[in-house]
Short mmCIF file of C-alpha atoms in Angstrom, two decimals:
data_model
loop_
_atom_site.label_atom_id
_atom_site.label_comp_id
_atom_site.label_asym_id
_atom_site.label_seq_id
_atom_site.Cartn_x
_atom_site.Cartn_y
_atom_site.Cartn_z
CA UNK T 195 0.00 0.00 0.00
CA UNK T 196 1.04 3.50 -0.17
CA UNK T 197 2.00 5.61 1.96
CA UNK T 198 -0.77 8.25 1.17
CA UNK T 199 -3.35 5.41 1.28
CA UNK T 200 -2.66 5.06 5.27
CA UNK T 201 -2.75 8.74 5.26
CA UNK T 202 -5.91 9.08 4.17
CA UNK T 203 -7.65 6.55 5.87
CA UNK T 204 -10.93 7.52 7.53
CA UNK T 205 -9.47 6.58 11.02
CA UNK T 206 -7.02 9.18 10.59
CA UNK T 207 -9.55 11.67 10.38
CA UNK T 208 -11.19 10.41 14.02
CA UNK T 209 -7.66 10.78 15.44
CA UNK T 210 -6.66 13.53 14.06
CA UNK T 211 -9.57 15.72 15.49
CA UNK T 212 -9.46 15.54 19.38
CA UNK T 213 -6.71 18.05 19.28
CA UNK T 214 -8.73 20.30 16.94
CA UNK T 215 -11.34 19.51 19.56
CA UNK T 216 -9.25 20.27 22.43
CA UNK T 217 -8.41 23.65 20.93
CA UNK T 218 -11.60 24.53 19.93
CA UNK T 219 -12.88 23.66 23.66
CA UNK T 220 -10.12 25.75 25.59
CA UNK T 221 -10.83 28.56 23.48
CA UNK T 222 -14.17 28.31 23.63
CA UNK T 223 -14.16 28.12 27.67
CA UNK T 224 -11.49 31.18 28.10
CA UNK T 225 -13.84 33.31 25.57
CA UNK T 226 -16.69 32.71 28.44
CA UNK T 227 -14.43 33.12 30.94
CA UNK T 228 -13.28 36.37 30.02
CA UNK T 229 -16.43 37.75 28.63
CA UNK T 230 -17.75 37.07 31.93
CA UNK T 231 -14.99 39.22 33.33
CA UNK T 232 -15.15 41.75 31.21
CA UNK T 233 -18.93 42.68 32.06
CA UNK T 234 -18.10 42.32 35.63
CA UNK T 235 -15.23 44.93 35.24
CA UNK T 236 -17.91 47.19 33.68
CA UNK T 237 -17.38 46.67 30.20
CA UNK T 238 -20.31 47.52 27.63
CA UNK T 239 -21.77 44.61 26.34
CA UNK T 240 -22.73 45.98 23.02
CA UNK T 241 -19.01 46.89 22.84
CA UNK T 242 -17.34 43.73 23.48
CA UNK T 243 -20.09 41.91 21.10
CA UNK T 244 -18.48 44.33 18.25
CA UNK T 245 -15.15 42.70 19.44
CA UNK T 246 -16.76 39.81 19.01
CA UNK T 247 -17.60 41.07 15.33
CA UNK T 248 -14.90 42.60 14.36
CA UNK T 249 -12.58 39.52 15.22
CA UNK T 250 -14.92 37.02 13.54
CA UNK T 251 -14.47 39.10 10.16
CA UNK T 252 -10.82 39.57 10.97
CA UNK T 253 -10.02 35.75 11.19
CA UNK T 254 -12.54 35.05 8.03
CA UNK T 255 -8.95 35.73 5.49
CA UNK T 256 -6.29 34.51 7.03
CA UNK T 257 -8.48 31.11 7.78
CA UNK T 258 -8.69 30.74 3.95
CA UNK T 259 -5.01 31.47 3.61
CA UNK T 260 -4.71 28.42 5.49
CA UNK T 261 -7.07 26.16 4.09
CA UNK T 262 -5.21 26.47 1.21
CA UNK T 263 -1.81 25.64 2.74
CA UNK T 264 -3.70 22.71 4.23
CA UNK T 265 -4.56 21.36 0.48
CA UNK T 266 -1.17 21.99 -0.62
CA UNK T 267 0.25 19.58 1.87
CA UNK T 268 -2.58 17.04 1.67
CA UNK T 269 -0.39 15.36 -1.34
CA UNK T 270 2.60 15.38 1.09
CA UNK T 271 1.05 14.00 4.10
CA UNK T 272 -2.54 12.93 3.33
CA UNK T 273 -5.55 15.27 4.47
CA UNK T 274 -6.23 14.36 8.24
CA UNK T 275 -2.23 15.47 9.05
CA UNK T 276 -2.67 17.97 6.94
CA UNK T 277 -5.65 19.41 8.04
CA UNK T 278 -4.18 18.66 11.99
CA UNK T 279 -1.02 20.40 11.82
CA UNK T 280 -2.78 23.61 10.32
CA UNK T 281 -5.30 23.43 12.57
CA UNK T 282 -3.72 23.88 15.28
CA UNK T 283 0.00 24.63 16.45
CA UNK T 284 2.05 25.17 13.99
CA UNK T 285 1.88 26.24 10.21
CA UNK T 286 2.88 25.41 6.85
CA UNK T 287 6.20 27.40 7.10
CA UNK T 288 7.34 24.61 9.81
CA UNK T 289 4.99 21.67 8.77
CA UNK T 290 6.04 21.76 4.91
CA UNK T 291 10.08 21.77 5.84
CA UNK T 292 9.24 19.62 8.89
CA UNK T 293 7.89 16.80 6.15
CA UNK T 294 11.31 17.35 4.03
CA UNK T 295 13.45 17.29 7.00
CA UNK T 296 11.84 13.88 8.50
CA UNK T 297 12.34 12.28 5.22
CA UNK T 298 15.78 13.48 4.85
CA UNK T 299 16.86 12.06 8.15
CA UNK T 300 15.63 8.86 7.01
CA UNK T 301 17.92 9.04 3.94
CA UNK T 302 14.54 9.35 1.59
CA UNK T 303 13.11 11.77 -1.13
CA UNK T 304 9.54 12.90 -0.86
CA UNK T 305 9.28 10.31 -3.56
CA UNK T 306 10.57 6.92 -1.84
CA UNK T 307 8.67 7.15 1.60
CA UNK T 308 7.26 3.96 2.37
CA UNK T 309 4.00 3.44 4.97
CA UNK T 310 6.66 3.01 8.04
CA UNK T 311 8.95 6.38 7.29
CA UNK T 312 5.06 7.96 7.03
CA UNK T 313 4.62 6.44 10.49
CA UNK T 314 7.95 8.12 11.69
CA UNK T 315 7.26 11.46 9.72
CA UNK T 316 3.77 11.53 12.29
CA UNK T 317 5.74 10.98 15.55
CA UNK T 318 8.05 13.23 14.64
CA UNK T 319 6.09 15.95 13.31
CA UNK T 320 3.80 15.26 16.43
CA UNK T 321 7.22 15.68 18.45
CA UNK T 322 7.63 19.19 16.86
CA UNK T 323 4.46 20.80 17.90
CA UNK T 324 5.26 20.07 21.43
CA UNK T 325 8.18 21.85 22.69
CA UNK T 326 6.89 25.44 22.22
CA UNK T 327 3.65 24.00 24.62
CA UNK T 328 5.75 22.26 27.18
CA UNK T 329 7.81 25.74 27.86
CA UNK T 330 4.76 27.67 27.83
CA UNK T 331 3.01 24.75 30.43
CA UNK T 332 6.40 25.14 32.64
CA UNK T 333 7.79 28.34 31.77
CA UNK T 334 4.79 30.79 30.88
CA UNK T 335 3.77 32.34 34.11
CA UNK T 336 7.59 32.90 34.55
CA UNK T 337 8.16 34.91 31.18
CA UNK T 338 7.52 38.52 32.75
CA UNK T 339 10.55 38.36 34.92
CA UNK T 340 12.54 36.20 32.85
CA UNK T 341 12.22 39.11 30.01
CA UNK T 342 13.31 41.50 32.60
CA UNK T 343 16.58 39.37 33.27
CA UNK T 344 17.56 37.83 29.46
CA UNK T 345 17.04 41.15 27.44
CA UNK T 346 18.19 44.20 30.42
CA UNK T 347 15.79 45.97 28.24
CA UNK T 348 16.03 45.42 24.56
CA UNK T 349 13.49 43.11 23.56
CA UNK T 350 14.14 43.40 20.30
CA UNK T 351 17.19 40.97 20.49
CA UNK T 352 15.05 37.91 20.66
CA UNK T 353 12.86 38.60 17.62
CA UNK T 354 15.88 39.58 16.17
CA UNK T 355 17.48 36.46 16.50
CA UNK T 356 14.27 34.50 15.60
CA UNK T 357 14.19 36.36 12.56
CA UNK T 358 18.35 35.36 11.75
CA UNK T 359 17.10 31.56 12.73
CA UNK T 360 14.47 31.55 10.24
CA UNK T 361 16.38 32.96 7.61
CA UNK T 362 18.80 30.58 8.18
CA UNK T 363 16.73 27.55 7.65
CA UNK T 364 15.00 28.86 4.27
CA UNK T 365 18.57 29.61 2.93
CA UNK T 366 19.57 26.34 3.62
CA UNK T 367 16.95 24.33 1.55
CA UNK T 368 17.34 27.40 -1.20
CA UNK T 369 20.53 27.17 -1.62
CA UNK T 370 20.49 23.77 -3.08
CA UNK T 371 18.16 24.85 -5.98
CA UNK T 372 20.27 27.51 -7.16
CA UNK T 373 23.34 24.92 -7.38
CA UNK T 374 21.38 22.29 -9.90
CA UNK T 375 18.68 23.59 -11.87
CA UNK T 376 15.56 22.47 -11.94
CA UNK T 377 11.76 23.04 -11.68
CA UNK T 378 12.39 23.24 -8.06
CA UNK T 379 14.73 26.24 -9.20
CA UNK T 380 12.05 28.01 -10.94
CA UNK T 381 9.12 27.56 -8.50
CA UNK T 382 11.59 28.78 -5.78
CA UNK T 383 11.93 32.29 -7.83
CA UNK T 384 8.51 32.21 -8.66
CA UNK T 385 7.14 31.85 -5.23
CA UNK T 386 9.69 34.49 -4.16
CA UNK T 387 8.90 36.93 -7.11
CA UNK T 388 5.25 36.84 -6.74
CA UNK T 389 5.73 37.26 -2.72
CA UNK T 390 7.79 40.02 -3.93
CA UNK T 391 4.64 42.05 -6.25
CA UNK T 392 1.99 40.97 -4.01
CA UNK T 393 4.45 42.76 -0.90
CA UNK T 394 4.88 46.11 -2.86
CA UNK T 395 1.24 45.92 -3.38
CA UNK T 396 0.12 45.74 -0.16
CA UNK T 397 2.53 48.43 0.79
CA UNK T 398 1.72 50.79 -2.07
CA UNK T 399 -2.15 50.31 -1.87
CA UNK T 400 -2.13 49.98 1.57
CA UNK T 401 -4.76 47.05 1.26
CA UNK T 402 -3.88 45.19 4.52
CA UNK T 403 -5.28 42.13 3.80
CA UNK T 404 -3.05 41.26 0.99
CA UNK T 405 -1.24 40.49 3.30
CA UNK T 406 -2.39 36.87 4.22
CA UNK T 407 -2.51 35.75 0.95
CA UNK T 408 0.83 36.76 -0.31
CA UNK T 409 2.15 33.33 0.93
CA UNK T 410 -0.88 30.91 -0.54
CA UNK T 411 -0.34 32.61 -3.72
CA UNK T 412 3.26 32.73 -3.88
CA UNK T 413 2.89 28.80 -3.17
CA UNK T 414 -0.34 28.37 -5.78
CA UNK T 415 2.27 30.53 -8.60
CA UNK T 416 4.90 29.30 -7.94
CA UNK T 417 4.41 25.13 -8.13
CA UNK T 418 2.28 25.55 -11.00
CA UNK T 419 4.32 28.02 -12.62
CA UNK T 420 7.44 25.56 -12.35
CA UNK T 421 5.68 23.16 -14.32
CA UNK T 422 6.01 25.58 -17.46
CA UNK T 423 9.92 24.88 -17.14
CA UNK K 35 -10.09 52.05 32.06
CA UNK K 36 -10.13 51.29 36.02
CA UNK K 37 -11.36 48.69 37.29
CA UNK K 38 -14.88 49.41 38.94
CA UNK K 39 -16.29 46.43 40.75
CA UNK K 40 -12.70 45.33 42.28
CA UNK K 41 -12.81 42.50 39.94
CA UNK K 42 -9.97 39.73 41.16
CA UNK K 43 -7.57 39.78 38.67
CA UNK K 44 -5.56 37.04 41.30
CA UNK K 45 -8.59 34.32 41.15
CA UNK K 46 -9.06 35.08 36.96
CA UNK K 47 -4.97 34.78 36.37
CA UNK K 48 -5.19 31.59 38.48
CA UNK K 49 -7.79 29.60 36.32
CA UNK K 50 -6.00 31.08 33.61
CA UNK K 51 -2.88 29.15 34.30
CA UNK K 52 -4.36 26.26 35.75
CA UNK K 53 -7.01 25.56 32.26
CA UNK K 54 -3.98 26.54 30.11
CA UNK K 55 -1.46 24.04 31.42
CA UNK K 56 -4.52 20.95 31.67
CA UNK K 57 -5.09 21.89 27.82
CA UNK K 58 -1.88 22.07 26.54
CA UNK K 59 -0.88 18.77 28.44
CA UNK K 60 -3.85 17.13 26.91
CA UNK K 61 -3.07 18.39 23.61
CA UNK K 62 0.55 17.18 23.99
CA UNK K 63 -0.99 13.52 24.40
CA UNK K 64 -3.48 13.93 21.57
CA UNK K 65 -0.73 15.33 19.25
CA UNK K 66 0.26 11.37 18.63
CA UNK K 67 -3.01 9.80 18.26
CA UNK K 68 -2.43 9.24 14.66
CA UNK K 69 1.05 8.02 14.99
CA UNK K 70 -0.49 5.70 17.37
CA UNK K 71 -2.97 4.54 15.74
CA UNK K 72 -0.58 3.77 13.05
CA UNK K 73 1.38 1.51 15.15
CA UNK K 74 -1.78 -0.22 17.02
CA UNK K 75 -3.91 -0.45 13.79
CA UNK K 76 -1.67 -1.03 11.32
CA UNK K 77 1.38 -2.38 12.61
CA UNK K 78 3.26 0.83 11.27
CA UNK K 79 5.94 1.01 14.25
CA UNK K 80 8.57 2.32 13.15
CA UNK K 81 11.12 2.22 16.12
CA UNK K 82 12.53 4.70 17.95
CA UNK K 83 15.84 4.78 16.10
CA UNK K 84 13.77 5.83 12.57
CA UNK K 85 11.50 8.18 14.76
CA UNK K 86 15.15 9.68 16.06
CA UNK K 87 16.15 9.84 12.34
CA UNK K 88 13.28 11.50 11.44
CA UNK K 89 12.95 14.02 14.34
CA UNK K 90 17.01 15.18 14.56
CA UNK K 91 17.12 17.60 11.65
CA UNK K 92 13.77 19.02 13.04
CA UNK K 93 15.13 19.92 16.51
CA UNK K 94 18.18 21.08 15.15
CA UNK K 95 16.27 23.49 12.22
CA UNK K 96 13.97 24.23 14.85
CA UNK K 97 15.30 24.26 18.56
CA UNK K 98 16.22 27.71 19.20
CA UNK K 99 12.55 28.61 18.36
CA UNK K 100 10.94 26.19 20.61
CA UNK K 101 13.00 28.08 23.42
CA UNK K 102 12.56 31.71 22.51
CA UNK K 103 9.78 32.07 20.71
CA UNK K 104 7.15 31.67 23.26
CA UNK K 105 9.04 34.40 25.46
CA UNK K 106 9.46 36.70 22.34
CA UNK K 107 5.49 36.85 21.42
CA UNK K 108 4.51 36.81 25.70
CA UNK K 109 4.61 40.91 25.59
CA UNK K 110 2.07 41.09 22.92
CA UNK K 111 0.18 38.24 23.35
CA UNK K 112 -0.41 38.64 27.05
CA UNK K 113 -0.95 35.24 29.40
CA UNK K 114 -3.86 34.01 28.08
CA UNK K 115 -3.06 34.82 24.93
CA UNK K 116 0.18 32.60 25.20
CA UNK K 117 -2.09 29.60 26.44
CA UNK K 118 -4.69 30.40 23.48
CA UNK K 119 -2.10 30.90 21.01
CA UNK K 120 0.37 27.98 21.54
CA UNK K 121 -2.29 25.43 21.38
CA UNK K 122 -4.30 26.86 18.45
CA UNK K 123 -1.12 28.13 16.52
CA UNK K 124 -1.39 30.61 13.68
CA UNK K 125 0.54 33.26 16.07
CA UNK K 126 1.32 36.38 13.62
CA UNK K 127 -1.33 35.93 10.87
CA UNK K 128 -4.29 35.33 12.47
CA UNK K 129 -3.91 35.90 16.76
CA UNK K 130 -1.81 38.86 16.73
CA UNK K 131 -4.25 40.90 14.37
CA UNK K 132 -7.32 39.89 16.53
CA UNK K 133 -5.45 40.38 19.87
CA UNK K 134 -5.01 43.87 18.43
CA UNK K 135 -8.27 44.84 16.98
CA UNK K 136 -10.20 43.56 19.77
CA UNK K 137 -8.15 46.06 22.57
CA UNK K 138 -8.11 49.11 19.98
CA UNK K 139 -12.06 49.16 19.95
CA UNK K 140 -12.21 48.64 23.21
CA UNK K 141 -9.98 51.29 24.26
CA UNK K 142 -7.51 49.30 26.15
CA UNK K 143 -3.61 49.69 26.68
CA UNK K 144 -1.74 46.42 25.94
CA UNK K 145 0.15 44.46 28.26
CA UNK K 146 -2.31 44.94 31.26
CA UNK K 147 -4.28 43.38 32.67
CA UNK K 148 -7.69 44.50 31.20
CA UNK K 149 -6.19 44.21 27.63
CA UNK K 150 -5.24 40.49 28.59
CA UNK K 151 -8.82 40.34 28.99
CA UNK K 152 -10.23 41.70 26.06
CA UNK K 153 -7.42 40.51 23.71
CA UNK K 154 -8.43 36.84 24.76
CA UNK K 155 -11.96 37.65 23.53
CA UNK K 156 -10.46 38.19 20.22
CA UNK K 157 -8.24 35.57 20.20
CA UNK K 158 -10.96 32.89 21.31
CA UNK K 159 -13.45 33.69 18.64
CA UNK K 160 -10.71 33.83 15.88
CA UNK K 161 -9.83 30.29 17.21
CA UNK K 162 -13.36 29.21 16.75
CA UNK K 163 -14.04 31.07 13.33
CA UNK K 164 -10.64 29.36 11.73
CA UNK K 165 -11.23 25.59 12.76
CA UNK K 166 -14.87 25.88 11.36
CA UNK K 167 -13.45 27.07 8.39
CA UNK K 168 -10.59 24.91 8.26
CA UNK K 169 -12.76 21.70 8.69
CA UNK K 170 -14.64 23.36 5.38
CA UNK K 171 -11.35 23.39 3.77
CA UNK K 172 -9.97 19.89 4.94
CA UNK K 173 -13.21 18.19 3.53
CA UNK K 174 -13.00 20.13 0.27
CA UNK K 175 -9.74 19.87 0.01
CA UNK K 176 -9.86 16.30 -0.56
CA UNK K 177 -12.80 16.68 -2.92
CA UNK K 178 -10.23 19.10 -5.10
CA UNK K 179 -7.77 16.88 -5.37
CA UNK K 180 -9.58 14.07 -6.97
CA UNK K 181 -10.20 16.11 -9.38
CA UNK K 182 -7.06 18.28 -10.54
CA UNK K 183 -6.35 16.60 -13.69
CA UNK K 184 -3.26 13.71 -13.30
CA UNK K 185 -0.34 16.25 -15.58
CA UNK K 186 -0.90 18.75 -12.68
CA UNK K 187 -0.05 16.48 -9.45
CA UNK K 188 3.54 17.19 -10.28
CA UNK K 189 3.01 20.47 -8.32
CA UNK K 190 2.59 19.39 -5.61
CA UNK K 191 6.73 18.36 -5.59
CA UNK K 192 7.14 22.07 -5.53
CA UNK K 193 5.04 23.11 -2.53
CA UNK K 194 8.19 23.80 -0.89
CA UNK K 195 10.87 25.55 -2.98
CA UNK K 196 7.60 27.81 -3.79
CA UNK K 197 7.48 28.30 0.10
CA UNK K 198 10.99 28.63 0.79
CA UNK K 199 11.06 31.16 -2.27
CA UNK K 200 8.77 33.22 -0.92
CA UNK K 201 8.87 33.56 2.74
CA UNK K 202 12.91 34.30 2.03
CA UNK K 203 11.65 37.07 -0.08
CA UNK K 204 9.13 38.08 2.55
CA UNK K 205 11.93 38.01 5.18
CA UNK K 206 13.96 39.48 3.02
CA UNK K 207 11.84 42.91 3.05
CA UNK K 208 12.16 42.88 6.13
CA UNK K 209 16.39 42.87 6.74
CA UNK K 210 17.75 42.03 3.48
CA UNK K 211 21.31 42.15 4.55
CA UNK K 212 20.36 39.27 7.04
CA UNK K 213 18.88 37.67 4.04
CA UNK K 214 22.45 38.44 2.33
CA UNK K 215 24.49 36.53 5.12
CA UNK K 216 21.89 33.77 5.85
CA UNK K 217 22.41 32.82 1.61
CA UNK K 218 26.07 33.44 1.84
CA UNK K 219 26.72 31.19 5.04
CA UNK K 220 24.18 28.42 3.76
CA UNK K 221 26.05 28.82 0.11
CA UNK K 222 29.51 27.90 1.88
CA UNK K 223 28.46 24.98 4.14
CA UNK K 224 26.18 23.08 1.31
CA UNK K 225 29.50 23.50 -1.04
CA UNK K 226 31.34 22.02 2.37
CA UNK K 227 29.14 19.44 1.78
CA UNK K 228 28.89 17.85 5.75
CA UNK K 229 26.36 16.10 7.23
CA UNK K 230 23.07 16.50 7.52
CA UNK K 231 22.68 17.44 10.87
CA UNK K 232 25.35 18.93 11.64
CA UNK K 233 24.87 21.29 8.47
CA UNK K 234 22.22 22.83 9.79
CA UNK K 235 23.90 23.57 13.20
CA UNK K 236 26.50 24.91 11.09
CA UNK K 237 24.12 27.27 9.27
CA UNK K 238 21.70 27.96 11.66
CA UNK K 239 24.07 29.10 14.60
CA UNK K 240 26.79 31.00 12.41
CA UNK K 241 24.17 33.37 10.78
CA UNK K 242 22.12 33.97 14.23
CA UNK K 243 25.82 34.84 16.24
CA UNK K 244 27.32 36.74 13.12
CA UNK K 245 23.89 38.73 12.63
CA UNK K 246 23.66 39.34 16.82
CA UNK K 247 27.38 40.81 16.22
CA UNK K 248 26.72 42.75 13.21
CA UNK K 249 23.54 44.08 14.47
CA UNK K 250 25.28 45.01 17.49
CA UNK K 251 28.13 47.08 16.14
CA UNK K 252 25.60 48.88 13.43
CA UNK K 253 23.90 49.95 16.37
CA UNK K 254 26.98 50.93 18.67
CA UNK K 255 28.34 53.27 15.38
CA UNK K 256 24.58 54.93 14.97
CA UNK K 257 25.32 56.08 18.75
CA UNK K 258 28.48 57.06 18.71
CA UNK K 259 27.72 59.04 15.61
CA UNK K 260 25.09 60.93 17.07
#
């Protein structure tokens, strides 16, 4: 059998969900939770329903943004993962390399992994959502003072050197492309290109919401447009 | 925006932390029910040596994030925020902007304790807007797929240089002399040609210490220059 045909089982679909579920619930609980503090605080109700509003049309965008990154890695990974990993911690900028990575460190392509290095690409890509939640469960109510401490005052050090990290990691799997040519070559400068116009036109029509789709498209472009090579 | 009814913030921060840490150790639990279910229902179990394999160059592309990322967004994002956000993911597209929008119409400041409040109202509905929407998208998605003619699945092979491409480019707008470095010390190591892992140690940590430096020393002239 194929990899993608355990992927895609139905099963995988029931287990993939209770951590949708789980997210959905918390969230869900905390919203109550908070709007029930907020009117005891003294909060206008009318107001914090056009919160309410206002976030609900906010989130309407970017949610497509990601369904789309979700169908792009369904042929990677099969739909429930796919639709998982979006879902809910993390997002296709990890979960797409994450997929490469896995299969690297077996010693495959994307092309030779077999129903077993699938199995291995879940418990490690369900071993890479979790270290960003275990700090928060141990470390979170601990991050005011630890700010204080690390950064003596310039916070922008650590986005600073998340920003050199992630650089770091795209230039790495780019690099590769530029020494043999092929498609991959051309879909990489197409998805950067079109990131590129869609960018300056979000900046020079100052259309906000551009924004979240720069990186669907740029995706969308740029692996179709490689096919024209 | 003061608080009139002596609301207690203690009690509220409390369940905060307590519901957080239950869902996010659940969640940590569920995050393997379909490797499991490989392994129970299918026989798929791969071993822990392949699952090491598999996981290594995803630590090492990958670790320095897990550690400082949840500390970097905390200002913005507030407490609750952190718990909302880490579970439900989608940090700067999606939370941030809601986090934001719900305080500004409410007339909050950030980072106190009555914007935690609001900014979690935001940040719970966007959670429950994008998984309905999501679970539209997973469904269809499938349904798309059967039907994209067969000369178009190649595509899908170039999901990622397309990504790469363009979140480099999007980075790149936003520092391109880090962008400069990051392809210059990544261009060196791959024509090294080392190991796997320990190439990416070797390009992650380079850039991140010679950009820390750099930045430093731009910033230390600007001063003295002033």
């Amino acid at each position: 059998m194929d990899y993608l045909e355990f992927a895609n089982l139905p099963m995988m679909w029931v287990v993939s969900a209770p951590i949708v579920l789980i997210a959905l619930i918390q969230a869900l609980v905390y919203l109550k939770r908070a709007y029930s503090a907020a009117l005891e605080i003294g909060f206008d109700r009318d107001m914090l329903n056009r919160c309410i509003r206002s976030s609900i049309i906010t989130s309407i965008g970017p949610s497509c943004a990601i369904g789309v990154g979700i169908v792009g890695l369904m042929k990677l990974i099969g739909g429930p993962m796919a639709w998982q990993r979006l879902s809910v911690i993390g997002a296709l900028i990890f979960e797409g390399p994450n997929v490469a990575f896995a299969a690297e460190g077996l010693g495959l392509t994307l092309h030779e992994i077999t129903p077993m290095a699938f199995a291995a690409i879940c418990w490690a890509m369900g071993l890479s959502g979790i270290f960003w939640q275990l700090n928060v469960i141990f470390f979170a109510p601990s991050y005011e003072k630890i700010l204080h401490k690390v950064t003596k005052g310039d916070e922008k050090i650590l986005s600073f050197i998340v920003l050199s990290t992630m650089m770091a990691i795209f230039s790495r799997n780019i690099i590769p492309n530029f020494l043999v040519i092929s498609r991959s070559t051309f879909a990489t400068i197409i998805g950067a290109g079109v990131m590129v116009i869609m960018t300056l036109l979000c900046k020079k029509l100052k259309q906000d919401w551009i924004a979240e789709w720069t990186l669907p498209v740029s995706m969308l472009v740029g692996m179709f447009g490689a096919l024209a090579f | 925006m003061e608080n009139k009814n002596n609301f207690d913030y203690e009690n509220y921060s409390k369940g905060v932390i307590s519901w957080g840490r239950t869902t996010l150790l659940i969640s940590i639990f569920l995050a393997f029910l379909p490797a499991i279910y490989l392994a129970v229902g299918h026989g798929l179990w791969p071993g822990l040596d392949m699952i090491k394999k598999a996981f290594i160059p995803i630590v090492a592309a990958w670790g320095i994030l897990w550690l400082i990322e949840p500390i970097s967004y905390y200002p913005i994002l507030g407490l609750t925020g952190t718990y909302v956000s880490w579970l439900a993911g989608n940090i700067l597209n999606l939370r941030l902007p809601c986090s934001i929008l719900a305080q500004q119409i409410a007339g909050v400041k950030e980072g106190t304790k009555e914007g935690d409040i609001i900014s979690t109202i935001g940040l719970s509905t966007s959670v429950v807007v994008n998984l309905i929407i999501l679970v539209i998208f997973g469904i269809a998605g499938v349904q798309i797929l059967e039907f994209l003619p067969s000369s178009l699945n190649e595509a899908f092979d170039y999901v990622l240089p397309a990504i790469f491409g363009a979140m480099m480019a999007s980075y790149a707008f936003r520092n391109y002399k880090l962008a400069i470095l990051a392809l210059v010390i990544a261009l060196i190591v791959k024509l090294a040609k080392v190991s796997s892992g320990l190439e990416l140690m070797l390009i992650v940590f380079p850039t991140v210490i010679i950009a820390l430096l750099l930045n430093k020393n731009a910033n230390r002239i600007k001063n003295t220059c002033k």
